[in-house]
Short mmCIF file of C-alpha atoms in Angstrom, two decimals:
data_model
loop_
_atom_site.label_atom_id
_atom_site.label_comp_id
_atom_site.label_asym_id
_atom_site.label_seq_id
_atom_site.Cartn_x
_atom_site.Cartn_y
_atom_site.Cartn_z
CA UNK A 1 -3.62 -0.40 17.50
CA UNK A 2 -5.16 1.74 14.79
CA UNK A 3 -3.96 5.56 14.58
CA UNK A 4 -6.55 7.74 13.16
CA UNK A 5 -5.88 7.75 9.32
CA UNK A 6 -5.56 3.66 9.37
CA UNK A 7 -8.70 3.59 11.66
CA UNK A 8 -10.57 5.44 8.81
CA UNK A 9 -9.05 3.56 6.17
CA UNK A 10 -10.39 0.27 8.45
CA UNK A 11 -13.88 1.36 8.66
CA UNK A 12 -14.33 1.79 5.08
CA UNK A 13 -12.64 -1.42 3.88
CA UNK A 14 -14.50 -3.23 6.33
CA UNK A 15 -18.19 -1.16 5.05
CA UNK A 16 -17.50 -1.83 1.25
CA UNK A 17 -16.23 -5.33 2.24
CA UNK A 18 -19.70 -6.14 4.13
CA UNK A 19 -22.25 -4.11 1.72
CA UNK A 20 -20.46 -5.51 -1.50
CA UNK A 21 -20.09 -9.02 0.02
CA UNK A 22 -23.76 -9.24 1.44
CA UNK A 23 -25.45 -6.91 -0.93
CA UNK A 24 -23.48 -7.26 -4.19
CA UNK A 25 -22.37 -10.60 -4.03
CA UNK A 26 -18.91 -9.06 -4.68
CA UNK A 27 -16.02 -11.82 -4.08
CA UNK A 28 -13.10 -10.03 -5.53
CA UNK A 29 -11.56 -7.49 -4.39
CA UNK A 30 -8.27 -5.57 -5.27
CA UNK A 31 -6.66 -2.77 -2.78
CA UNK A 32 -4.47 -0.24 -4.49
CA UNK A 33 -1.36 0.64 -2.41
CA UNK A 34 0.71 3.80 -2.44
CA UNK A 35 4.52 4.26 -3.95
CA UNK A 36 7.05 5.08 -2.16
CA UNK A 37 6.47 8.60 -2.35
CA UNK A 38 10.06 9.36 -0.90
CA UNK A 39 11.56 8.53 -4.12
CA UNK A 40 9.18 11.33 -6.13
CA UNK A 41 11.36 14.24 -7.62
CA UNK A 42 8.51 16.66 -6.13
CA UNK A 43 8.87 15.18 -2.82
CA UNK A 44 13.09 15.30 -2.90
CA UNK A 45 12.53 18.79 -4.41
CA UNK A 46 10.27 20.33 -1.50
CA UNK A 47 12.23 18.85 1.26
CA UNK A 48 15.85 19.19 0.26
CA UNK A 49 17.15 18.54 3.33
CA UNK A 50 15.52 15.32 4.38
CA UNK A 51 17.94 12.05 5.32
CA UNK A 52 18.04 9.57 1.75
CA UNK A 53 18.47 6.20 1.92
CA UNK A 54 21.15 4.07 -0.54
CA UNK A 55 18.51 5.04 -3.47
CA UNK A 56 18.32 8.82 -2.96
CA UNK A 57 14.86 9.05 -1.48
CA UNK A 58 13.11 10.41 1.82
CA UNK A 59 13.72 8.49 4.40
CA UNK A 60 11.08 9.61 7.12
CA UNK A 61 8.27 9.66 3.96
CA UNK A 62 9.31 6.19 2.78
CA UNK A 63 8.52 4.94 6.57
CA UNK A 64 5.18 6.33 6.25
CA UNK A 65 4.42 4.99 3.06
CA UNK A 66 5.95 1.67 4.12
CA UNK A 67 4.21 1.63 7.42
CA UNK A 68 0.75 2.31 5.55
CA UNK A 69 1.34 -0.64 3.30
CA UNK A 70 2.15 -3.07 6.33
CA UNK A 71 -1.34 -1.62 8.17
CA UNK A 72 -3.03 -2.36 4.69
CA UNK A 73 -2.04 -5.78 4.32
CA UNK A 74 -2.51 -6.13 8.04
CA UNK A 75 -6.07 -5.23 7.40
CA UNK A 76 -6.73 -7.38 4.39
CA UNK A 77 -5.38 -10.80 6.08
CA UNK A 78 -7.87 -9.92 8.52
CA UNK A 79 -11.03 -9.06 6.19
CA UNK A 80 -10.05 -12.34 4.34
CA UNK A 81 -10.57 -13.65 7.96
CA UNK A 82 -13.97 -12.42 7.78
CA UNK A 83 -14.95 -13.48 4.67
CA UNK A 84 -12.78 -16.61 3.66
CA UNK A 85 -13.90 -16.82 0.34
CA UNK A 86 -13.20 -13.76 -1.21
CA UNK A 87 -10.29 -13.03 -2.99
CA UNK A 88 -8.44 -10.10 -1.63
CA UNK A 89 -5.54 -8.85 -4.15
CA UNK A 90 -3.40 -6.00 -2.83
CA UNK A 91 -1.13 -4.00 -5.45
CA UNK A 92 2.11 -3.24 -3.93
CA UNK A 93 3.32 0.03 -5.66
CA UNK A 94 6.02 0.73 -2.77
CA UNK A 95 7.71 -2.78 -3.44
CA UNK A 96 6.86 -2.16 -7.18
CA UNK A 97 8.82 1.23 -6.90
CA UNK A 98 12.03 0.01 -5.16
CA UNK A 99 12.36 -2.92 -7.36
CA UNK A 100 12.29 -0.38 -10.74
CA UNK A 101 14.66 1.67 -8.72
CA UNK A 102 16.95 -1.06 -8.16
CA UNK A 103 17.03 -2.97 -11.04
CA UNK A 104 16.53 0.01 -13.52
CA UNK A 105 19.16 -1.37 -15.25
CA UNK A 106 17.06 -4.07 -16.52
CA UNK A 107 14.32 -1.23 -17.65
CA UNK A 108 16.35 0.95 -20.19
CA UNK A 109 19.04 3.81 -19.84
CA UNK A 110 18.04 6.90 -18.28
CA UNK A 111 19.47 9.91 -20.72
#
């Protein structure tokens, strides 16, 4: 079930999906995700007391962001559903962020 911000979220996907589909002829589409905005130094800096995980960021905001990105994916599988041939492409900044964070190493020193 939907909670109120994904239910939003929902309804306009599946609006632009139909109007730029039917109207547009639109067949490829690309969904920007959110980071993991636990990790931000403004977000560890305004909640100093939050529980970190292994990397040092915000637990209880990482599970949003997380959870947000599993209810956006959730909704694309199903709008592909609707409209098999489109192309939906989803860009996973939360994945994208952990990865950096744990292979940073392979990204340059940090001074």
């Amino acid at each position: 079930m939907l909670a109120g911000g994904e239910l939003t979220l929902w309804c306009l996907l599946i609006w632009l999906s139909k109007t730029l589909y039917h109207e547009g002829h639109a067949r490829n589409f690309i969904v920007a995700g959110v980071g993991a905005q636990g990790c931000l130094s403004s977000t560890l800096s305004t909640f100093l007391n939050m529980t970190r995980d292994f990397r040092g960021c915000a637990i209880s905001v990482d599970d949003i962001c997380d959870n947000s990105r599993l209810q956006t994916l959730a909704m694309l599988h199903e709008l592909h559903e609707l409209h098999p041939d489109a192309n939906y492409s989803f860009a996973d900044f939360y994945t994208a962020t952990h990865y950096i964070i744990d292979h940073a190493h392979q990204f340059g020193t940090i001074l």
